[in-house]
Amino acid sequence: MYSKNSIESIVFVLNDKNIIPGLAKGICGMQYGEKRMIQVPYKFAYGSDGLPHRGIPAKTDLIFDVELIQTSKTTP
């Protein structure tokens, strides 16, 4: 489980089905170097079931502190 103090860089495709919809929507329109706090209601994250095997209980709203450090038009 990640805590509010976790720092992790991730590489992903914005329209990938593996990215939760609320996070993808929050990242759209960001500019290089921009920072945002993205609050994702559970309905746009892992839903009513949560993701118990990853430590995310049912109906959990998520908060991400995001900094866009690089973009690419090619698939990682």
N, C-alpha and C. Protein backbone atom coordinates (compact mmCIF):
# COMPACT_ATOMS: atom_id res chain seq x y z
N MET A 1 0.84 -1.16 0.00
CA MET A 1 0.00 0.00 0.00
C MET A 1 0.90 1.24 0.00
N TYR A 2 0.48 2.26 -0.70
CA TYR A 2 1.23 3.50 -0.76
C TYR A 2 0.72 4.47 0.28
N SER A 3 1.62 5.20 0.87
CA SER A 3 1.21 6.22 1.84
C SER A 3 1.27 7.58 1.18
N LYS A 4 0.83 8.58 1.90
CA LYS A 4 0.85 9.93 1.34
C LYS A 4 2.28 10.44 1.13
N ASN A 5 3.25 9.74 1.68
CA ASN A 5 4.64 10.16 1.53
C ASN A 5 5.37 9.40 0.43
N SER A 6 4.67 8.53 -0.29
CA SER A 6 5.30 7.76 -1.36
C SER A 6 5.62 8.66 -2.55
N ILE A 7 6.77 8.45 -3.14
CA ILE A 7 7.14 9.15 -4.37
C ILE A 7 7.53 8.08 -5.36
N GLU A 8 6.85 8.08 -6.50
CA GLU A 8 7.10 7.06 -7.50
C GLU A 8 6.89 7.67 -8.87
N SER A 9 7.83 7.43 -9.77
CA SER A 9 7.66 7.84 -11.16
C SER A 9 7.04 6.69 -11.92
N ILE A 10 6.06 7.00 -12.75
CA ILE A 10 5.44 5.96 -13.56
C ILE A 10 5.40 6.41 -15.01
N VAL A 11 5.46 5.45 -15.90
CA VAL A 11 5.33 5.68 -17.33
C VAL A 11 4.06 4.97 -17.77
N PHE A 12 3.20 5.67 -18.48
CA PHE A 12 1.96 5.04 -18.92
C PHE A 12 1.44 5.71 -20.18
N VAL A 13 0.53 5.01 -20.84
CA VAL A 13 -0.17 5.54 -22.00
C VAL A 13 -1.46 6.15 -21.46
N LEU A 14 -1.72 7.41 -21.77
CA LEU A 14 -2.84 8.13 -21.18
C LEU A 14 -4.18 7.45 -21.42
N ASN A 15 -4.41 6.89 -22.57
CA ASN A 15 -5.70 6.24 -22.86
C ASN A 15 -5.71 4.75 -22.56
N ASP A 16 -4.69 4.26 -21.87
CA ASP A 16 -4.59 2.84 -21.53
C ASP A 16 -5.70 2.45 -20.55
N LYS A 17 -6.27 1.30 -20.73
CA LYS A 17 -7.33 0.82 -19.85
C LYS A 17 -6.82 0.49 -18.45
N ASN A 18 -5.51 0.42 -18.25
CA ASN A 18 -4.95 0.12 -16.93
C ASN A 18 -4.82 1.35 -16.04
N ILE A 19 -5.07 2.53 -16.59
CA ILE A 19 -5.02 3.77 -15.82
C ILE A 19 -6.43 4.10 -15.37
N ILE A 20 -6.61 4.38 -14.07
CA ILE A 20 -7.96 4.68 -13.60
C ILE A 20 -8.48 5.94 -14.29
N PRO A 21 -9.74 5.93 -14.67
CA PRO A 21 -10.30 7.04 -15.46
C PRO A 21 -10.14 8.41 -14.81
N GLY A 22 -10.34 8.51 -13.51
CA GLY A 22 -10.22 9.81 -12.84
C GLY A 22 -8.82 10.38 -12.89
N LEU A 23 -7.82 9.54 -12.81
CA LEU A 23 -6.43 10.01 -12.89
C LEU A 23 -6.11 10.46 -14.31
N ALA A 24 -6.51 9.67 -15.30
CA ALA A 24 -6.27 10.05 -16.69
C ALA A 24 -6.94 11.38 -17.01
N LYS A 25 -8.16 11.56 -16.55
CA LYS A 25 -8.88 12.82 -16.79
C LYS A 25 -8.17 13.99 -16.12
N GLY A 26 -7.66 13.78 -14.91
CA GLY A 26 -6.96 14.84 -14.19
C GLY A 26 -5.64 15.24 -14.83
N ILE A 27 -4.99 14.30 -15.49
CA ILE A 27 -3.70 14.58 -16.13
C ILE A 27 -3.87 15.29 -17.48
N CYS A 28 -4.98 15.03 -18.15
CA CYS A 28 -5.22 15.68 -19.45
C CYS A 28 -5.11 17.19 -19.33
N GLY A 29 -4.42 17.78 -20.25
CA GLY A 29 -4.28 19.23 -20.27
C GLY A 29 -3.13 19.77 -19.44
N MET A 30 -2.45 18.89 -18.71
CA MET A 30 -1.30 19.37 -17.92
C MET A 30 -0.17 19.79 -18.85
N GLN A 31 0.60 20.75 -18.41
CA GLN A 31 1.77 21.23 -19.13
C GLN A 31 3.03 20.70 -18.45
N TYR A 32 4.10 20.58 -19.23
CA TYR A 32 5.39 20.13 -18.69
C TYR A 32 5.75 20.96 -17.46
N GLY A 33 6.11 20.29 -16.37
CA GLY A 33 6.52 20.95 -15.14
C GLY A 33 5.36 21.32 -14.21
N GLU A 34 4.14 21.21 -14.70
CA GLU A 34 2.98 21.56 -13.88
C GLU A 34 2.75 20.52 -12.78
N LYS A 35 2.28 21.00 -11.63
CA LYS A 35 1.96 20.13 -10.50
C LYS A 35 0.47 20.29 -10.21
N ARG A 36 -0.17 19.17 -9.89
CA ARG A 36 -1.59 19.17 -9.53
C ARG A 36 -1.85 18.17 -8.42
N MET A 37 -2.83 18.51 -7.60
CA MET A 37 -3.39 17.53 -6.69
C MET A 37 -4.66 17.04 -7.36
N ILE A 38 -4.72 15.76 -7.66
CA ILE A 38 -5.87 15.19 -8.36
C ILE A 38 -6.64 14.33 -7.36
N GLN A 39 -7.88 14.72 -7.12
CA GLN A 39 -8.76 13.98 -6.21
C GLN A 39 -9.71 13.15 -7.07
N VAL A 40 -9.69 11.84 -6.85
CA VAL A 40 -10.47 10.92 -7.67
C VAL A 40 -11.52 10.24 -6.79
N PRO A 41 -12.80 10.53 -7.02
CA PRO A 41 -13.85 9.83 -6.29
C PRO A 41 -13.83 8.34 -6.62
N TYR A 42 -14.22 7.52 -5.66
CA TYR A 42 -14.13 6.07 -5.84
C TYR A 42 -14.81 5.58 -7.11
N LYS A 43 -15.88 6.24 -7.55
CA LYS A 43 -16.59 5.82 -8.76
C LYS A 43 -15.72 5.93 -10.01
N PHE A 44 -14.69 6.79 -9.96
CA PHE A 44 -13.79 6.97 -11.10
C PHE A 44 -12.41 6.38 -10.80
N ALA A 45 -12.34 5.56 -9.75
CA ALA A 45 -11.09 4.89 -9.37
C ALA A 45 -11.32 3.38 -9.43
N TYR A 46 -11.43 2.75 -8.26
CA TYR A 46 -11.59 1.29 -8.21
C TYR A 46 -13.00 0.87 -7.85
N GLY A 47 -13.93 1.81 -7.83
CA GLY A 47 -15.34 1.50 -7.65
C GLY A 47 -15.73 1.03 -6.26
N SER A 48 -16.90 0.43 -6.21
CA SER A 48 -17.48 -0.02 -4.94
C SER A 48 -16.68 -1.16 -4.31
N ASP A 49 -15.98 -1.94 -5.11
CA ASP A 49 -15.24 -3.10 -4.59
C ASP A 49 -13.85 -2.74 -4.07
N GLY A 50 -13.28 -1.64 -4.54
CA GLY A 50 -11.91 -1.32 -4.15
C GLY A 50 -10.93 -2.28 -4.80
N LEU A 51 -9.77 -2.40 -4.21
CA LEU A 51 -8.75 -3.33 -4.68
C LEU A 51 -8.08 -3.92 -3.43
N PRO A 52 -8.82 -4.77 -2.70
CA PRO A 52 -8.36 -5.25 -1.40
C PRO A 52 -6.97 -5.89 -1.41
N HIS A 53 -6.64 -6.64 -2.46
CA HIS A 53 -5.33 -7.30 -2.49
C HIS A 53 -4.18 -6.30 -2.64
N ARG A 54 -4.49 -5.04 -2.98
CA ARG A 54 -3.48 -3.98 -3.04
C ARG A 54 -3.62 -2.99 -1.90
N GLY A 55 -4.51 -3.31 -0.95
CA GLY A 55 -4.68 -2.46 0.24
C GLY A 55 -5.61 -1.28 0.03
N ILE A 56 -6.45 -1.31 -1.00
CA ILE A 56 -7.39 -0.22 -1.26
C ILE A 56 -8.79 -0.73 -0.93
N PRO A 57 -9.35 -0.27 0.19
CA PRO A 57 -10.68 -0.73 0.60
C PRO A 57 -11.78 -0.30 -0.36
N ALA A 58 -12.95 -0.90 -0.20
CA ALA A 58 -14.12 -0.55 -1.00
C ALA A 58 -14.46 0.93 -0.84
N LYS A 59 -14.95 1.52 -1.90
CA LYS A 59 -15.42 2.92 -1.92
C LYS A 59 -14.36 3.90 -1.40
N THR A 60 -13.13 3.73 -1.84
CA THR A 60 -12.04 4.60 -1.42
C THR A 60 -11.79 5.70 -2.45
N ASP A 61 -11.92 6.95 -2.00
CA ASP A 61 -11.53 8.08 -2.83
C ASP A 61 -10.01 8.17 -2.80
N LEU A 62 -9.39 8.56 -3.91
CA LEU A 62 -7.93 8.62 -4.01
C LEU A 62 -7.47 10.05 -4.22
N ILE A 63 -6.29 10.37 -3.72
CA ILE A 63 -5.68 11.68 -3.93
C ILE A 63 -4.26 11.45 -4.44
N PHE A 64 -3.93 12.10 -5.56
CA PHE A 64 -2.61 12.00 -6.16
C PHE A 64 -1.99 13.39 -6.23
N ASP A 65 -0.74 13.52 -5.81
CA ASP A 65 0.05 14.71 -6.08
C ASP A 65 0.88 14.38 -7.30
N VAL A 66 0.65 15.08 -8.40
CA VAL A 66 1.24 14.74 -9.69
C VAL A 66 2.09 15.89 -10.20
N GLU A 67 3.25 15.55 -10.75
CA GLU A 67 4.07 16.51 -11.49
C GLU A 67 4.37 15.88 -12.84
N LEU A 68 4.03 16.59 -13.90
CA LEU A 68 4.29 16.09 -15.24
C LEU A 68 5.73 16.43 -15.60
N ILE A 69 6.56 15.41 -15.77
CA ILE A 69 7.98 15.66 -16.03
C ILE A 69 8.39 15.39 -17.47
N GLN A 70 7.56 14.65 -18.21
CA GLN A 70 7.92 14.38 -19.60
C GLN A 70 6.70 13.83 -20.33
N THR A 71 6.60 14.16 -21.59
CA THR A 71 5.56 13.57 -22.45
C THR A 71 6.21 13.06 -23.73
N SER A 72 5.52 12.16 -24.37
CA SER A 72 6.01 11.60 -25.63
C SER A 72 4.82 11.21 -26.48
N LYS A 73 4.96 11.29 -27.77
CA LYS A 73 3.89 10.86 -28.66
C LYS A 73 4.07 9.41 -29.09
N THR A 74 5.11 8.76 -28.60
CA THR A 74 5.35 7.35 -28.92
C THR A 74 4.99 6.49 -27.71
N THR A 75 4.65 5.25 -27.94
CA THR A 75 4.30 4.33 -26.88
C THR A 75 5.58 3.93 -26.12
N PRO A 76 5.51 3.96 -24.76
CA PRO A 76 6.71 3.59 -23.98
C PRO A 76 7.06 2.13 -24.15
